[in-house]
Short mmCIF file of C-alpha atoms in Angstrom, two decimals:
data_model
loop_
_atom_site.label_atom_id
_atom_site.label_comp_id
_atom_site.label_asym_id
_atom_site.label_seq_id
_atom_site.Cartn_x
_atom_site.Cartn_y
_atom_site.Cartn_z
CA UNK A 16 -7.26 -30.44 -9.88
CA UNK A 17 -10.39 -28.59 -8.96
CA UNK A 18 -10.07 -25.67 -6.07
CA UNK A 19 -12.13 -26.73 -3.37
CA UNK A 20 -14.96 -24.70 -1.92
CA UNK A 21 -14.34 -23.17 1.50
CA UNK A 22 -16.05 -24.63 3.82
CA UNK A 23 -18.53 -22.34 6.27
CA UNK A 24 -17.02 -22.56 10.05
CA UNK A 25 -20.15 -21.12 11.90
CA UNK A 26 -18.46 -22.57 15.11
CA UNK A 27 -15.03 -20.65 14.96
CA UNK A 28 -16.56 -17.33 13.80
CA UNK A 29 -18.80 -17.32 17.10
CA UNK A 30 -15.81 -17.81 19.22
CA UNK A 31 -13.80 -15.15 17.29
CA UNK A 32 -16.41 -12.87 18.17
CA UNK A 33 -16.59 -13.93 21.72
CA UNK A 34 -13.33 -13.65 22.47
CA UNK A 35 -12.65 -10.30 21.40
CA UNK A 36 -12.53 -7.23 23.89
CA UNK A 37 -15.12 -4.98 24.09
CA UNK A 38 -16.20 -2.86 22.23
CA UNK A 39 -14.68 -4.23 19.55
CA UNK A 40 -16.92 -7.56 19.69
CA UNK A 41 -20.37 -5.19 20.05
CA UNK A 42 -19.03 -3.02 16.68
CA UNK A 43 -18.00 -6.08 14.68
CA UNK A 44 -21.58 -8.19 15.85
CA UNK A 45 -23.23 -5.21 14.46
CA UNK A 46 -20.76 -4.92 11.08
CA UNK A 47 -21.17 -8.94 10.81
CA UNK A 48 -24.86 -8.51 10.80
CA UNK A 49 -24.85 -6.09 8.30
CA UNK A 50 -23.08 -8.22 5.84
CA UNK A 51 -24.60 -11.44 6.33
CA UNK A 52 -28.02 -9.42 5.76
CA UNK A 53 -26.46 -8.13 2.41
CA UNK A 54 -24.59 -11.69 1.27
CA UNK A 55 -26.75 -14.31 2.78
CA UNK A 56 -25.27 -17.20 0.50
CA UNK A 57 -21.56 -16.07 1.19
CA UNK A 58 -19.91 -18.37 2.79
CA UNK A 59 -18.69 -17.30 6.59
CA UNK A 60 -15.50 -18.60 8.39
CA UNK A 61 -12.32 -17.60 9.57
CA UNK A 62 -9.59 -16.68 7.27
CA UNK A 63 -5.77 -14.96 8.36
CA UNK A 64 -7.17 -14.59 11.53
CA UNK A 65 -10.08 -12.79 10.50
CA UNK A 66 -13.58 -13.38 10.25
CA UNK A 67 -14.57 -13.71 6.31
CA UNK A 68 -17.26 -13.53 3.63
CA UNK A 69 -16.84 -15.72 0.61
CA UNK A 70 -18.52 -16.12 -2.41
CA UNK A 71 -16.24 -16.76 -5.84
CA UNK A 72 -13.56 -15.16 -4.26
CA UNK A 73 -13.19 -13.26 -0.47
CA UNK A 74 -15.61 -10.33 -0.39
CA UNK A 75 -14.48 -8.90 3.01
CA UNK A 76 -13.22 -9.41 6.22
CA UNK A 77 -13.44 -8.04 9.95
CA UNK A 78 -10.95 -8.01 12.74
CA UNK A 79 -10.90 -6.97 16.33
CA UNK A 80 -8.01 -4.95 17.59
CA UNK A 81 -7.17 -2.58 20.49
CA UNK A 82 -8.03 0.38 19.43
CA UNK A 83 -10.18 0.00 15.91
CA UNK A 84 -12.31 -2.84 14.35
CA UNK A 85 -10.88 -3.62 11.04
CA UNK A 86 -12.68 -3.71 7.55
CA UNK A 87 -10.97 -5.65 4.51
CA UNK A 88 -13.11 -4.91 1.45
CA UNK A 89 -9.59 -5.34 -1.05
CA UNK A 90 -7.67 -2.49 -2.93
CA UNK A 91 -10.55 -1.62 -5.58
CA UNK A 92 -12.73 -0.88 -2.81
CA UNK A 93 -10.40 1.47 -1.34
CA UNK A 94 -10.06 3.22 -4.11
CA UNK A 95 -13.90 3.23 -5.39
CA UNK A 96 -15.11 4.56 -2.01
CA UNK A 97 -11.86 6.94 -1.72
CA UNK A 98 -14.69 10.46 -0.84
CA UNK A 99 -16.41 8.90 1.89
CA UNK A 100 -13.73 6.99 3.54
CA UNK A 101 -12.01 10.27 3.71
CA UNK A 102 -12.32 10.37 7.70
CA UNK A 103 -11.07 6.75 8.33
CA UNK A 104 -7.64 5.48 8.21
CA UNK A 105 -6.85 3.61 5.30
CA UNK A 106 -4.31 1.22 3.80
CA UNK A 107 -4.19 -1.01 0.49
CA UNK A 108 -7.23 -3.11 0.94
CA UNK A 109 -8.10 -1.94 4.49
CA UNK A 110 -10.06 0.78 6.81
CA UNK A 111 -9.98 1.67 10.48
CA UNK A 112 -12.42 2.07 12.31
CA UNK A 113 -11.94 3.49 16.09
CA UNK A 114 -13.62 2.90 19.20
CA UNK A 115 -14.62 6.28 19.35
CA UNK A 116 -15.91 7.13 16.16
CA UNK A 117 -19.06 6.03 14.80
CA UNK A 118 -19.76 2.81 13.37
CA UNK A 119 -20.27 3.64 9.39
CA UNK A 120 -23.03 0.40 8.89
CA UNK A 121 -24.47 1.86 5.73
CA UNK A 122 -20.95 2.39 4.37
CA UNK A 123 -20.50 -1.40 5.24
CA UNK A 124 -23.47 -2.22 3.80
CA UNK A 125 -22.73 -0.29 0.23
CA UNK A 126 -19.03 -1.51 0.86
CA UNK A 127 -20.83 -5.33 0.71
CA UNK A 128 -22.81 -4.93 -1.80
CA UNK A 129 -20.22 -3.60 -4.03
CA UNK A 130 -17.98 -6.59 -3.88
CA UNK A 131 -21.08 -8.60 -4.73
CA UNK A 132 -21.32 -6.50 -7.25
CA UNK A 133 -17.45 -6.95 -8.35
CA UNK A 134 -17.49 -10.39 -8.43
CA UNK A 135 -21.01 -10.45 -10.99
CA UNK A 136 -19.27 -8.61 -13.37
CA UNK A 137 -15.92 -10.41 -13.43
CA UNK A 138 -15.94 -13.08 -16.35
CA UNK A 139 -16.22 -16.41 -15.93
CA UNK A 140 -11.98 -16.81 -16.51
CA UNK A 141 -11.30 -13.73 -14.08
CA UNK A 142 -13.46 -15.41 -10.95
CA UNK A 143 -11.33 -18.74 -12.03
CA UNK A 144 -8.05 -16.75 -11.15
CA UNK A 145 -9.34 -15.31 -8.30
CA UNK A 146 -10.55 -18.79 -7.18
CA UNK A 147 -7.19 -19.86 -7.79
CA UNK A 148 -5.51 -16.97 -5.93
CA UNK A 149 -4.24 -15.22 -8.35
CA UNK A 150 -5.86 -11.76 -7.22
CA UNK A 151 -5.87 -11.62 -3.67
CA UNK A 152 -4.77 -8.47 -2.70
CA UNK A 153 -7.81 -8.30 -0.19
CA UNK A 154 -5.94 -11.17 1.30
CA UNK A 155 -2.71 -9.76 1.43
CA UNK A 156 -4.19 -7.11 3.30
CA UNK A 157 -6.01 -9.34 5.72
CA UNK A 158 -2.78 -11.40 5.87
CA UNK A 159 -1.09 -7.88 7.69
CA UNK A 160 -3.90 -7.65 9.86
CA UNK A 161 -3.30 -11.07 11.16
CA UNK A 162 0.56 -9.90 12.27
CA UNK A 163 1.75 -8.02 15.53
CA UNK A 164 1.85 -4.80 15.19
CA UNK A 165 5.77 -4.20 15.19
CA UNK A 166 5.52 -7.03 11.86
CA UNK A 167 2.45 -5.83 10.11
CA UNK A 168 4.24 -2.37 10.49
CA UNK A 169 7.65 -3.30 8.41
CA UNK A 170 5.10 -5.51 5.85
CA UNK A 171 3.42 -2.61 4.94
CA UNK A 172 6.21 -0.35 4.71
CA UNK A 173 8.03 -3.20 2.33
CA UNK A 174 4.65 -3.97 0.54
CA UNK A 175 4.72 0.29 -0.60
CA UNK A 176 7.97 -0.23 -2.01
CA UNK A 177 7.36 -3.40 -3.59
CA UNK A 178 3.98 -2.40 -5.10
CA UNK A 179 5.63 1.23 -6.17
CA UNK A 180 8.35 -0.89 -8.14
CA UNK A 181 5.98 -3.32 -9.50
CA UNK A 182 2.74 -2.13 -10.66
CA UNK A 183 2.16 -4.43 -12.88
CA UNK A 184 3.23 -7.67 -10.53
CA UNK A 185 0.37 -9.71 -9.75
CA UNK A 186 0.39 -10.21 -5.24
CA UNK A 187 -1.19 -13.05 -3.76
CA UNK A 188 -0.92 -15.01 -0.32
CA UNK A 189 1.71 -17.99 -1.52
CA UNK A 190 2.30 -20.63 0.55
CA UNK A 191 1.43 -18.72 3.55
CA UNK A 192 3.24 -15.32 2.71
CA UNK A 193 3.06 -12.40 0.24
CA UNK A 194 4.71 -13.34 -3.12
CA UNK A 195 4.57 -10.76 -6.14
CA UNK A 196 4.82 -12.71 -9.50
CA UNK A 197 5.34 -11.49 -13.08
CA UNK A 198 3.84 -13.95 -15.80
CA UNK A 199 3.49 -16.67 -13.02
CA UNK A 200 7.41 -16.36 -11.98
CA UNK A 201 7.64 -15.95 -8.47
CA UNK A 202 10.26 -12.89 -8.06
CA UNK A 203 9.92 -11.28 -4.46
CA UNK A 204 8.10 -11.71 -1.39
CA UNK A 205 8.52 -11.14 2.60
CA UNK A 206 7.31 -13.71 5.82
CA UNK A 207 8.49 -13.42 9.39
CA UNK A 208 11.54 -14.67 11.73
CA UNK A 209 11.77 -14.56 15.00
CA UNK A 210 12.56 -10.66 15.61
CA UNK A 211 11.40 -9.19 12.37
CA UNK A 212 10.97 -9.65 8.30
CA UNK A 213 13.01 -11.00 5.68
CA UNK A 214 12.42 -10.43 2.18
CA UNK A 215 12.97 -12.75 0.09
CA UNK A 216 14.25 -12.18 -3.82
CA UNK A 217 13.58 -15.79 -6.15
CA UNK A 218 16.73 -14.74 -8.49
CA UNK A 219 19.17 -12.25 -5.48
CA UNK A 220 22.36 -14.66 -6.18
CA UNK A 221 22.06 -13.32 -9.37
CA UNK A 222 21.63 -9.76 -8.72
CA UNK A 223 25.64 -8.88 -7.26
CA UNK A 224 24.61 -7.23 -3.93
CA UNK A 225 26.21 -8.05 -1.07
CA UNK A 226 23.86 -6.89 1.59
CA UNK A 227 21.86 -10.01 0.24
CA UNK A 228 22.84 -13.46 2.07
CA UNK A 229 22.06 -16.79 0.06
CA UNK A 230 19.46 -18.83 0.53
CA UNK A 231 18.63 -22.67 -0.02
CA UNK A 232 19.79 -24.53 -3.38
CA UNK A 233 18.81 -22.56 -6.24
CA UNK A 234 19.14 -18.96 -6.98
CA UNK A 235 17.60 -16.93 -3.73
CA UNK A 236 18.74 -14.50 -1.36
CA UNK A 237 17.73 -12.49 1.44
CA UNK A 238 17.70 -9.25 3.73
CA UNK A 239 16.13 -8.97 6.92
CA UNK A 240 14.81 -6.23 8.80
CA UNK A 241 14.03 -5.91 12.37
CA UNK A 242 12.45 -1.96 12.36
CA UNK A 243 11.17 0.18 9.68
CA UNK A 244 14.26 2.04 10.04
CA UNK A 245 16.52 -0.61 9.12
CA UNK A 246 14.87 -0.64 5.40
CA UNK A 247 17.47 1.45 3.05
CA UNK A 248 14.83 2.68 0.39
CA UNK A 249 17.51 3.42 -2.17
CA UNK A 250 18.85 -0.30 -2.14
CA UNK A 251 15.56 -1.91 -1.54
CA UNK A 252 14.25 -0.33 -5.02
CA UNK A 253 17.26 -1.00 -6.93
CA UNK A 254 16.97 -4.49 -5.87
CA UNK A 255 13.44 -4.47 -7.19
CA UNK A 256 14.72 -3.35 -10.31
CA UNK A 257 17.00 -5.90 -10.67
CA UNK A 258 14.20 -8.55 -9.58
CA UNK A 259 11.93 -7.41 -13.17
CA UNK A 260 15.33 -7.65 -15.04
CA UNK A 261 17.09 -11.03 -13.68
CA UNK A 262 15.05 -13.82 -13.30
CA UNK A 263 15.38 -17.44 -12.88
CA UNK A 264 12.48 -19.94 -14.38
CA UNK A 265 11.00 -20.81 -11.26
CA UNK A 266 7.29 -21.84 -12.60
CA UNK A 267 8.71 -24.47 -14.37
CA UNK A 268 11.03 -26.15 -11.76
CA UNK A 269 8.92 -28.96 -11.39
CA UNK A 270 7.98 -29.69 -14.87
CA UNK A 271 12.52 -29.50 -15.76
CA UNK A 272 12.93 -31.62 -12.63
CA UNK A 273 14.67 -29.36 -10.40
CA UNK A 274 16.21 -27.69 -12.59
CA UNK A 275 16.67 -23.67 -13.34
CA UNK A 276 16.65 -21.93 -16.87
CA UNK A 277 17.51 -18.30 -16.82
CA UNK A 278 14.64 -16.40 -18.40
CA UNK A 279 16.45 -12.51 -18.45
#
């Protein structure tokens, strides 16, 4: 079944940017300018709470918050414009910008037209994927943004971890929440509950460890966190390890009926 096109929400946007505090809605007016000037046929609406450029794929994103307006260009971004976003805080797929610092518009505006620029040179099977959601990291990031801060804090914190373990684990926004998938096998992944995050592991009944609790029919388990502090690094990692090395055939539960193969 075809993906369908996003829709543009012209109507939403406007009262995104309305409603947010000043001066965050004067600094992200001026931003949103700025990129519809550089991506005039990108499609603009709201997406995880944020407002959002698309065109093949997310380009970027803007949200209002307290104390910064927030820029989602995605991870490669980061990474490509690492010298001059030296003076802004940073995260995977995400910059800072504060109140009282400068607004960098011709960084936006390079930052834009570098992601049109990205998604030119992708073949025509890469944009499919990314159509599809299968390399959405920008949305993962924009997915945080969306959270309170005491949630988007422990996500990011569980995301490092996750990301450190699994480098070559393909993220996307699944069903709502962050999944990371090897060879289209969902293994981990982390959404909220009322008073914190629980991270979810696809195979964990299979992985011996007791600080993981069962969950549901088939082969998952869980640990839940409430602070940052509660996350024992040590255990978290060698239950990533054990998510690479033990997994259940979960991408093909449908097509066997409901039932599970073990793959390793």
């Amino acid at each position: 079944m075809p993906t369908l096109k996003p829709r543009p929400d012209p109507t939403a946007v406007a009262a995104y940017l309305d409603a947010a505090p000043e001066p965050a809605r004067t600094r992200l007016r001026a931003l949103a300018e700025i990129i519809r000037e550089e991506a005039p046929d990108a499609i603009e609406r709201l997406a995880y709470g944020l407002v959002t450029w698309h065109q093949g794929e997310n380009l970027v994103h803007l949200g209002a918050f307290a104390h910064h307006v927030g820029v989602y260009p995605g991870p490669a971004a980061i990474v490509a414009f690492a010298e001059e976003l030296a003076g802004f805080p940073t995260s995977k797929g995400a910059i800072q910008v504060p109140h009282d610092v400068q607004l960098p518009t011709e960084l936006v505006r390079r930052l834009t037209r570098w992601r049109l620029e990205q998604v030119g040179k992708k073949p025509a099977k890469a944009k499919k994927s990314a159509r599809e959601g299968l390399d959405v990291q920008g949305d993962v990031a924009a997915y945080h943004a969306a959270l309170p801060d005491a949630d988007r804090g422990l996500c990011e914190a569980l995301n490092s971890h996750i990301s450190a373990a699994l480098p070559d684990a393909v993220s996307k926004v699944w069903h709502g929440h962050p999944v990371w998938f090897l060879a289209g096998n969902p293994l981990v992944g982390y959404s909220p509950f009322q008073g914190g995050i629980r991270l979810l592991f696809w195979s964990g009944q299979s992985f011996d460890e007791p600080a993981l609790a069962p969950v549901g029919k088939y082969k998952a388990a869980e640990a839940r966190f409430t602070r940052i502090e509660d996350i024992e690094v040590e255990g978290v990692r060698r239950w990533l390890g054990k998510a690479r090395a033990i997994q259940w055939d979960y991408q093909n539960i449908v097509k066997r009926k409901g039932v599970l193969e073990r793959l390793s």
